[in-house]
PDB file of C-alpha atoms in Angstrom:
ATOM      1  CA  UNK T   1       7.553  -7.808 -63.811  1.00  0.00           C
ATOM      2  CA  UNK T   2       4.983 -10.208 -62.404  1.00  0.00           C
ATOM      3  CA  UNK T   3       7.921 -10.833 -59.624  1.00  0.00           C
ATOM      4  CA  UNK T   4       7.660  -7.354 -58.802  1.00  0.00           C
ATOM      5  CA  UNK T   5       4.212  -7.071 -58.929  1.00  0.00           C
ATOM      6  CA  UNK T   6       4.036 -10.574 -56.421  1.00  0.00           C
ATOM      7  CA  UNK T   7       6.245  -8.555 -54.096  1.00  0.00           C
ATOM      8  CA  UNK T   8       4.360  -5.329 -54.003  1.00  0.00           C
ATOM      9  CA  UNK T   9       0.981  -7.237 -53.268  1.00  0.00           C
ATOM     10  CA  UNK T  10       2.741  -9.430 -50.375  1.00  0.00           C
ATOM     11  CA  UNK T  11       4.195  -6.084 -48.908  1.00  0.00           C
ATOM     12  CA  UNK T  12       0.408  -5.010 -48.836  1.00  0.00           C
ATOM     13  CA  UNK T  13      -0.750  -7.965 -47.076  1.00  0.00           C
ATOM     14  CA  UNK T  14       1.839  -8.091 -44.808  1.00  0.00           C
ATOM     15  CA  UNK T  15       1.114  -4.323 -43.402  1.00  0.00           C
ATOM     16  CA  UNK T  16      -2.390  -4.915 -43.590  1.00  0.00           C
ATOM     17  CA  UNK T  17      -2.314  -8.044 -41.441  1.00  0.00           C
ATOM     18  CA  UNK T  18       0.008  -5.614 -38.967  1.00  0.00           C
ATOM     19  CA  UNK T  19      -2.162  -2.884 -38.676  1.00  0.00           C
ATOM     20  CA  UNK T  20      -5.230  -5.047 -38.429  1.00  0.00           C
ATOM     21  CA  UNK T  21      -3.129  -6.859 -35.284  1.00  0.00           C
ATOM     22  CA  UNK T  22      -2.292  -3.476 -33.601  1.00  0.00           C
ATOM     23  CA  UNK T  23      -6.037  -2.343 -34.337  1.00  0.00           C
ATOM     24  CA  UNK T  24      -7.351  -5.475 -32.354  1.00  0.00           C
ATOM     25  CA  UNK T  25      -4.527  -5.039 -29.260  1.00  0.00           C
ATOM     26  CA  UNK T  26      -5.686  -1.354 -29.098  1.00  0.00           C
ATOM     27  CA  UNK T  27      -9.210  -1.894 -28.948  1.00  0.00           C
ATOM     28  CA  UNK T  28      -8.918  -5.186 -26.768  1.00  0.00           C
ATOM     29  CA  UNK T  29      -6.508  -3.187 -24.413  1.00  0.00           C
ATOM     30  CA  UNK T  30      -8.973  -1.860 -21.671  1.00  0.00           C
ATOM     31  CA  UNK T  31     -11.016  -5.070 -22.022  1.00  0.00           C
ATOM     32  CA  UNK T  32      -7.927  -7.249 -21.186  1.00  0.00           C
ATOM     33  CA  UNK T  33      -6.895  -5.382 -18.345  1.00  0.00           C
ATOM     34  CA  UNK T  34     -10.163  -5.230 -16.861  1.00  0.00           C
ATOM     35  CA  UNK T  35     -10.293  -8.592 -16.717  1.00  0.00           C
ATOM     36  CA  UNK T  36      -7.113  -9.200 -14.610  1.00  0.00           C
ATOM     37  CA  UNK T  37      -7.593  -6.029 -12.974  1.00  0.00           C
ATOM     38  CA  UNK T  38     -10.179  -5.595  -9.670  1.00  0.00           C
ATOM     39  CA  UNK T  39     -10.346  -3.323  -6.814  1.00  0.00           C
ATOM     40  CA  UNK T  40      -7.313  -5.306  -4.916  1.00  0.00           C
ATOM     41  CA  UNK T  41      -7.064  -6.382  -0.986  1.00  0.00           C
ATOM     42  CA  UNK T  42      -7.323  -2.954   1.039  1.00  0.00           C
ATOM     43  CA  UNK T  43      -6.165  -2.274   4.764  1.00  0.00           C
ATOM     44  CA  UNK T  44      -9.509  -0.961   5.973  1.00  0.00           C
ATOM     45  CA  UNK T  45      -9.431   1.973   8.363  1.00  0.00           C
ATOM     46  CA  UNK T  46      -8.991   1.827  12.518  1.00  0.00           C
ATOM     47  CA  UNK T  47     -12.721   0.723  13.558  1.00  0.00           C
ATOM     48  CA  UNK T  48     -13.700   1.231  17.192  1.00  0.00           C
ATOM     49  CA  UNK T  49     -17.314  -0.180  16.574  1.00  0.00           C
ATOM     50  CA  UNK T  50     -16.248  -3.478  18.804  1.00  0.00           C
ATOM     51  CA  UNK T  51     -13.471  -1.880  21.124  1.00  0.00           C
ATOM     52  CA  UNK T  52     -13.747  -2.402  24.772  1.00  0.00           C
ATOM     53  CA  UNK T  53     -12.237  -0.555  27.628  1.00  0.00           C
ATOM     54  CA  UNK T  54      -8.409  -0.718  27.994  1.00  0.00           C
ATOM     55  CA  UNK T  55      -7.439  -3.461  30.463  1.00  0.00           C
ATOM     56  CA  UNK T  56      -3.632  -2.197  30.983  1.00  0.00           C
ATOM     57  CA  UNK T  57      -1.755   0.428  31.244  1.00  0.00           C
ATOM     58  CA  UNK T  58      -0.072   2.230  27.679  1.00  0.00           C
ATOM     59  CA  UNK T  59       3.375   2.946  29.650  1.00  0.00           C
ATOM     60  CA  UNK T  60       5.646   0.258  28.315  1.00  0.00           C
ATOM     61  CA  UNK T  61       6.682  -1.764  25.676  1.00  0.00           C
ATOM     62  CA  UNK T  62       4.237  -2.734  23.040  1.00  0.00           C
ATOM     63  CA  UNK T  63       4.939  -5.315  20.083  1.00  0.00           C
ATOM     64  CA  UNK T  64       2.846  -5.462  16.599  1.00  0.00           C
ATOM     65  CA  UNK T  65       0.591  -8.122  16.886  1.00  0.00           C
ATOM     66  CA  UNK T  66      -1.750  -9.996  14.676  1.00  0.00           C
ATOM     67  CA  UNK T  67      -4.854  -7.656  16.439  1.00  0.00           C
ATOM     68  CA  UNK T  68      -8.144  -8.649  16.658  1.00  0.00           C
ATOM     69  CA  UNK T  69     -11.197  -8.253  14.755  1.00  0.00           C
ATOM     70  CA  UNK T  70     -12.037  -5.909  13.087  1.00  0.00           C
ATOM     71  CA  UNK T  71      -8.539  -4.182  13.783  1.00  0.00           C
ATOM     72  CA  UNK T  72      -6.372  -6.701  12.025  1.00  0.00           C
ATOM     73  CA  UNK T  73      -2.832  -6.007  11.612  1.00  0.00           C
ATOM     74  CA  UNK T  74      -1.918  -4.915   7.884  1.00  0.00           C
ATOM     75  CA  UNK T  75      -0.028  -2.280   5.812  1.00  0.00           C
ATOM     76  CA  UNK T  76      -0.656  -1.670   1.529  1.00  0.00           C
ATOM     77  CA  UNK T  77      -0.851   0.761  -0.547  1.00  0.00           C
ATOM     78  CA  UNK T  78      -3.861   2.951  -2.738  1.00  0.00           C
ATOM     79  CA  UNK T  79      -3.570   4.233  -6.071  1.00  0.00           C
ATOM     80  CA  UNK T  80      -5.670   5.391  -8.969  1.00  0.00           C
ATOM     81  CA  UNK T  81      -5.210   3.404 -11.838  1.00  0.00           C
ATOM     82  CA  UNK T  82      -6.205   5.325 -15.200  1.00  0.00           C
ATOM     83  CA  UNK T  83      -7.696   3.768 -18.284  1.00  0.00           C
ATOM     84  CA  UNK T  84      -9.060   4.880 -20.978  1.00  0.00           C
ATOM     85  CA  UNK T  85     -12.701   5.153 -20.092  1.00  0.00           C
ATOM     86  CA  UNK T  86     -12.231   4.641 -16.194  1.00  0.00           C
ATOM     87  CA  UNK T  87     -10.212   5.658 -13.232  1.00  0.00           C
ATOM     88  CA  UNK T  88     -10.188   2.883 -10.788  1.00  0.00           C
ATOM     89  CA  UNK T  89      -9.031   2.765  -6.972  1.00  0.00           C
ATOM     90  CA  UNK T  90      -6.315  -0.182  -7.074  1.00  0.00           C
ATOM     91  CA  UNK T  91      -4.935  -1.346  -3.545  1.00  0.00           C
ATOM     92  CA  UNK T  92      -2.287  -3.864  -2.176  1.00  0.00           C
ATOM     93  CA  UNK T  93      -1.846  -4.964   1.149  1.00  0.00           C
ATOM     94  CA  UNK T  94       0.417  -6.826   3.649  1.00  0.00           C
ATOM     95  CA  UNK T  95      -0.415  -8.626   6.897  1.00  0.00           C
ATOM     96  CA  UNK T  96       3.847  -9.324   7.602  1.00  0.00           C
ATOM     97  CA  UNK T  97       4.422  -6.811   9.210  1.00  0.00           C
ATOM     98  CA  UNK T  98       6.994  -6.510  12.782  1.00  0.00           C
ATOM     99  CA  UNK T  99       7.856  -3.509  14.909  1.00  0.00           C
ATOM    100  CA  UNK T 100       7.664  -2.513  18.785  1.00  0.00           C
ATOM    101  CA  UNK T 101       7.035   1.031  20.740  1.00  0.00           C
ATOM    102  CA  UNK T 102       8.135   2.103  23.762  1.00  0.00           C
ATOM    103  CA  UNK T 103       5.903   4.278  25.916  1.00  0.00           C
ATOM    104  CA  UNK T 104       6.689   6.596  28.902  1.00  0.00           C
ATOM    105  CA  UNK T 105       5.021   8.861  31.019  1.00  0.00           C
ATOM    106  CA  UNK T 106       1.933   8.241  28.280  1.00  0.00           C
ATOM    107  CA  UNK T 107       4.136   9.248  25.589  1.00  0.00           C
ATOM    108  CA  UNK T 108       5.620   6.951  22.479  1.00  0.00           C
ATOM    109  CA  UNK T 109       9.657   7.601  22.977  1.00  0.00           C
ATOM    110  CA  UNK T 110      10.466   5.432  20.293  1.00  0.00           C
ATOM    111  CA  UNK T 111       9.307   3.204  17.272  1.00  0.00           C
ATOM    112  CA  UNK T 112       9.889   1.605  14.782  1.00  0.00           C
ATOM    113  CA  UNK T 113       8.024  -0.665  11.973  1.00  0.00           C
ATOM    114  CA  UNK T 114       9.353  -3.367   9.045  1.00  0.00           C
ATOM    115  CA  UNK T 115       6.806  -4.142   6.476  1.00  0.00           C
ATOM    116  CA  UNK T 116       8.016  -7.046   4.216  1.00  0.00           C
ATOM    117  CA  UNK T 117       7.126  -6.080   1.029  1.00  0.00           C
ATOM    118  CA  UNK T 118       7.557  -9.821  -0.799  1.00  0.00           C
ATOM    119  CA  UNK T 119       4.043 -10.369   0.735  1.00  0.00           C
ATOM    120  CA  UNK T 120       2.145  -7.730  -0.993  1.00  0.00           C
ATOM    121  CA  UNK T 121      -1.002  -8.828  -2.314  1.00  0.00           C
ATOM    122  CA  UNK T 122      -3.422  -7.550  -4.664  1.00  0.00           C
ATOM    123  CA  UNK T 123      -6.377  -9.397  -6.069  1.00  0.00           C
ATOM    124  CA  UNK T 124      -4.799 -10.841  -9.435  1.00  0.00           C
ATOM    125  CA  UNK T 125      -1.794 -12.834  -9.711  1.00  0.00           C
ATOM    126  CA  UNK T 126       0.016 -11.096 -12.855  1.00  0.00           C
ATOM    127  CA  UNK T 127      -0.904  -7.831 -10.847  1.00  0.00           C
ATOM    128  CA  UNK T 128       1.027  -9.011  -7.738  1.00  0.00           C
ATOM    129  CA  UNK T 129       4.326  -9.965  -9.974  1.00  0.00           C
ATOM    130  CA  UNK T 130       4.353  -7.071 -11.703  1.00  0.00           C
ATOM    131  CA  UNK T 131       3.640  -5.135  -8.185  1.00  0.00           C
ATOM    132  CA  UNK T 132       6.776  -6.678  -7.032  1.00  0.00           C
ATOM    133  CA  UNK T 133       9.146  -7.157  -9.708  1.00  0.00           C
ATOM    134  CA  UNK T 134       8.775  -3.698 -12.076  1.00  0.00           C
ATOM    135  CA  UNK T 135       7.149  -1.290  -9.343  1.00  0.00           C
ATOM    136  CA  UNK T 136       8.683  -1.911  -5.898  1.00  0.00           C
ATOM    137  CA  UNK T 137      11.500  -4.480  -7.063  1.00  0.00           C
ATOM    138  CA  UNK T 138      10.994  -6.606  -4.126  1.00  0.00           C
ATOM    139  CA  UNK T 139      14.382  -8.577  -5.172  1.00  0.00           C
ATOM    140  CA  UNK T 140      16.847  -5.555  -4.057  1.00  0.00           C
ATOM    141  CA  UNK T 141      14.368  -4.054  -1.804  1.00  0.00           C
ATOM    142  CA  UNK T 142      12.156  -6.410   0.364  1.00  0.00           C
ATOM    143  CA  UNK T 143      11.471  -4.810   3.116  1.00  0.00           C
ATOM    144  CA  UNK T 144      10.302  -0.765   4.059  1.00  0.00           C
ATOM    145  CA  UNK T 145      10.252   0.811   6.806  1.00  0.00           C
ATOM    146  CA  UNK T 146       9.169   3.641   9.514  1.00  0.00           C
ATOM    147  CA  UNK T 147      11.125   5.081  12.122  1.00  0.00           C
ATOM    148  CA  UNK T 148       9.381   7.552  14.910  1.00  0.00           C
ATOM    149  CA  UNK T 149      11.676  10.805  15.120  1.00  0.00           C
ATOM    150  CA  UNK T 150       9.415  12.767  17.791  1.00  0.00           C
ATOM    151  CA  UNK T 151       7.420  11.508  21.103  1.00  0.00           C
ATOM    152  CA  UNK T 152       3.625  10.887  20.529  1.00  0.00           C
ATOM    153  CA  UNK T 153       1.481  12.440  23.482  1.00  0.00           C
ATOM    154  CA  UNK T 154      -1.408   9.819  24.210  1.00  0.00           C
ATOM    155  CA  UNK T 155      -2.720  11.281  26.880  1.00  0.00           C
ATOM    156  CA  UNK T 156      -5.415  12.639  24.897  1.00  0.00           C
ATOM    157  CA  UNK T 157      -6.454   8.917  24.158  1.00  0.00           C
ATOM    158  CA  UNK T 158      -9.415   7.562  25.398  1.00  0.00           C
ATOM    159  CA  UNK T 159      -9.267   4.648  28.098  1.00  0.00           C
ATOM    160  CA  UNK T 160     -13.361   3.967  27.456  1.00  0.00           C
ATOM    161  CA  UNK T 161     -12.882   2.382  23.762  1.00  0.00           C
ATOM    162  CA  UNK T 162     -13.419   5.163  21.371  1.00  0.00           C
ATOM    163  CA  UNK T 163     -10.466   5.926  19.524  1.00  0.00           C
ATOM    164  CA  UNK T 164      -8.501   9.611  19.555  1.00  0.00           C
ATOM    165  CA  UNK T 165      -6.685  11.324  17.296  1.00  0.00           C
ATOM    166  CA  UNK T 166      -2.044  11.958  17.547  1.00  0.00           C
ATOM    167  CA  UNK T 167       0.160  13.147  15.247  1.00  0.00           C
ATOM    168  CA  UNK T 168       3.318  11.639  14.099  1.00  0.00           C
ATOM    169  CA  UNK T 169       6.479  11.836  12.621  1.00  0.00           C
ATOM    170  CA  UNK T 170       8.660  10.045  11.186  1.00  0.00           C
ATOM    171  CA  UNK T 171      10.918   8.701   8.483  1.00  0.00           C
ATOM    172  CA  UNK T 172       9.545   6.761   5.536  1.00  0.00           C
ATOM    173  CA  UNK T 173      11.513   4.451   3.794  1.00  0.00           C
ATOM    174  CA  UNK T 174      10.433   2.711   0.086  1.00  0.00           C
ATOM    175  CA  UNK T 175      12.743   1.183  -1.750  1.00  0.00           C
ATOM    176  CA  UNK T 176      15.823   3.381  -1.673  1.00  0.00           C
ATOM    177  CA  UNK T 177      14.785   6.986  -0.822  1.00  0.00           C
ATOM    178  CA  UNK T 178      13.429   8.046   3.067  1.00  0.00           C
ATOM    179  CA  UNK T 179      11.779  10.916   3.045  1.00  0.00           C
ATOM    180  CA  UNK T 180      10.191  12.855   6.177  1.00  0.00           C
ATOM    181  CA  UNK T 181       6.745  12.082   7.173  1.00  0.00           C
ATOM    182  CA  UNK T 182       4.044  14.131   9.194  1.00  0.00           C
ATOM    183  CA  UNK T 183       0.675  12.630   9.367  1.00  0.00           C
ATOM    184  CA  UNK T 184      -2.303  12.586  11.717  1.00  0.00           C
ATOM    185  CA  UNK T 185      -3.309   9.017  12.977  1.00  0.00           C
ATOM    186  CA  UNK T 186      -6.403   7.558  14.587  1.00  0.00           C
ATOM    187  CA  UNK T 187      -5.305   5.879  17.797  1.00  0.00           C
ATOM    188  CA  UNK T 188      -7.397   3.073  19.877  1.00  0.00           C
ATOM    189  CA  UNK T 189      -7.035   1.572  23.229  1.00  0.00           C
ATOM    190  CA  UNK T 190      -8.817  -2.030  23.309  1.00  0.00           C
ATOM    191  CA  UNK T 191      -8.834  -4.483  26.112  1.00  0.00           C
ATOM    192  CA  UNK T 192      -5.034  -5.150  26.044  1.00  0.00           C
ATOM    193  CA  UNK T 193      -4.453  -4.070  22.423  1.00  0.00           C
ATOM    194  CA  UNK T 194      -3.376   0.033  21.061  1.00  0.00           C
ATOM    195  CA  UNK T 195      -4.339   0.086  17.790  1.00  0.00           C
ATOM    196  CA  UNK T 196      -3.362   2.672  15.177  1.00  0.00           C
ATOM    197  CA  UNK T 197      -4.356   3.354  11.912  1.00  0.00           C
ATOM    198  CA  UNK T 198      -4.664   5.773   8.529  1.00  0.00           C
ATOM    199  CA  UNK T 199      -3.037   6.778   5.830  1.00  0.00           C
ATOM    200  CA  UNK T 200       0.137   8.315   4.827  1.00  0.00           C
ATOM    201  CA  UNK T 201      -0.115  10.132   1.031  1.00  0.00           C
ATOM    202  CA  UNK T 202       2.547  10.253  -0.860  1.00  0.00           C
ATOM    203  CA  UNK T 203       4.187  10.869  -4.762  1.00  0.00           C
ATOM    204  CA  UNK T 204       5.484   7.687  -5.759  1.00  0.00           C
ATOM    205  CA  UNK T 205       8.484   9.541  -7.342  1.00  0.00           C
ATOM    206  CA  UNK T 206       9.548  10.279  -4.239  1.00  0.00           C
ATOM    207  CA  UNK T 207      10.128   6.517  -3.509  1.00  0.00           C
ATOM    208  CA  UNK T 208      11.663   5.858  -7.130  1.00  0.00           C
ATOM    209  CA  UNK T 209       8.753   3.647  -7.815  1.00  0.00           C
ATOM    210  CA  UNK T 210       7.921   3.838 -11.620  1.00  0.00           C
ATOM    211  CA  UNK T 211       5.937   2.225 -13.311  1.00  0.00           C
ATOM    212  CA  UNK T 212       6.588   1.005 -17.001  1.00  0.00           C
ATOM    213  CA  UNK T 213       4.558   1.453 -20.115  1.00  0.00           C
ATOM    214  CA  UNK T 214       1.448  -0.243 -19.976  1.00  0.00           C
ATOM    215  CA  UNK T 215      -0.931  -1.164 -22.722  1.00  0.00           C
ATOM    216  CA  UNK T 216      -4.050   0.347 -21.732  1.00  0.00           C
ATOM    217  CA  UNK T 217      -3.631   1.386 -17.629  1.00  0.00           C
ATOM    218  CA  UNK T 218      -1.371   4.518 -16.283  1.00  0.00           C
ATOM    219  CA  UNK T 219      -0.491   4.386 -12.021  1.00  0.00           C
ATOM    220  CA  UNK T 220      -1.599   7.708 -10.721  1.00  0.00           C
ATOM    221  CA  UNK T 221       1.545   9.666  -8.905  1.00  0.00           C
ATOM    222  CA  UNK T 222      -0.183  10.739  -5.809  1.00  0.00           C
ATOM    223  CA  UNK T 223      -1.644   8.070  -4.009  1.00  0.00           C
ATOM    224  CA  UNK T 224      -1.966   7.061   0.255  1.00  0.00           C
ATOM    225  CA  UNK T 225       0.292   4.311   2.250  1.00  0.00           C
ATOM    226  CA  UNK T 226      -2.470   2.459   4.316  1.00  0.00           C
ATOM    227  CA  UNK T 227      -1.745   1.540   7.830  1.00  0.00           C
ATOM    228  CA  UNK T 228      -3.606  -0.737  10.618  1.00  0.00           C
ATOM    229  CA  UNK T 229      -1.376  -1.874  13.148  1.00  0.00           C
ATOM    230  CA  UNK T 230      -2.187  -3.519  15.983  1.00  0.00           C
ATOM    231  CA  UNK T 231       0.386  -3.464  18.898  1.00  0.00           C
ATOM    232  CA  UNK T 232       0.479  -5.784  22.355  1.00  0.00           C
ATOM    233  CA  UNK T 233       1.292  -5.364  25.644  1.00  0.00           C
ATOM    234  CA  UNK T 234       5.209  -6.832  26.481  1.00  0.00           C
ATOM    235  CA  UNK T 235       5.609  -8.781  29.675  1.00  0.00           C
TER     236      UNK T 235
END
């Protein structure tokens, strides 16, 4: 009897010391993530505040570049991230990225650009591995892409260092799906630099990125591919 009765009062204990555990991760949840979580490194938008008047001509063949201030070269990412009690803009962002145009008769004939997506940065460490290893699985696919499938007319461009606007399309590649892109872009001519930037929204289902089960934070679907790019003159 008092064996039984020793039993029945550890089996007490022993849930209430579990439910008093999940209690505390529940309620600690938001509080944990906010502090490794932060607004994240953003590619900034194409800024013509500093652009001077283009020093060459656009017909030829232009290679990504590190750019200039403040039109440094970069590529990342935007997403809401949910909690609770907050919805939070979370970005990531890349400066490795390689590509080259070709441009003819003031038109873009072809292009291409690789972003390496290994270098991917956020703000937080444990962010940036889980970034990489359970949402873009950087290990099978390190690299995306974008392929031009249509000229670009620039003759619409300025040549006086304000920027214009082009439309583009393309193919998208994240991970293992493409999908077809069609997006309008702000383009710059600077000194010897043509500068392009904006942002490309897409459903991150389309891309097979998923996102496990957090404890406390949910990645918004819909969110925007940010792009600055930077191109220079070939020789």
């Amino acid at each position: 009897m008092l064996k039984k009765l020793f039993y029945n009062r550890t089996l007490v204990i022993s849930v209430f010391v579990v439910l008093i555990i999940a209690l505390t991760v529940v309620g600690l949840g938001p509080l944990i993530y906010s502090m490794i979580a932060g607004p994240g490194v953003t590619t900034e938008p194409l800024d013509d505040s500093r652009a001077k008047e283009a020093s060459t001509d656009v017909n030829g063949q232009w290679r990504v570049g590190d750019g200039t201030a403040p039109n440094f070269t970069s590529v990342g990412f935007s997403f809401n991230e949910v909690l609770p009690a907050e919805r939070r803009l979370t970005s990531g962002s890349t400066t490795a990225v390689d590509g080259e145009i070709e441009v003819t008769d003031q038109e873009v004939t072809e292009g291409s650009i690789k972003v390496l997506m290994e270098d991917l940065t956020t703000d937080k460490t444990v962010r940036d591995q889980n970034m990489k290893s359970k949402l873009f699985e950087t290990d099978k696919f390190p690299e995306a892409f974008f392929k031009l499938t249509a000229p670009v007319d620039l003759s619409s461009v300025p040549e006086d260092g304000t920027k214009g606007k082009v439309t583009m399309e393309g193919e998208l590649t994240i991970k293992d799906a493409t999908q077809e892109i069609k997006q309008d872009f702000d383009v710059l001519r600077d000194g010897e630099h043509l500068v392009i930037g904006g942002a490309i929204p897409i459903n991150r289902l389309d891309y097979n990125v998923k996102t496990p089960e957090f404890l406390a934070a949910k990645v918004a679907e819909e969110g925007d591919v940010n792009i600055l790019i930077s191109f220079k003159k070939q020789d």
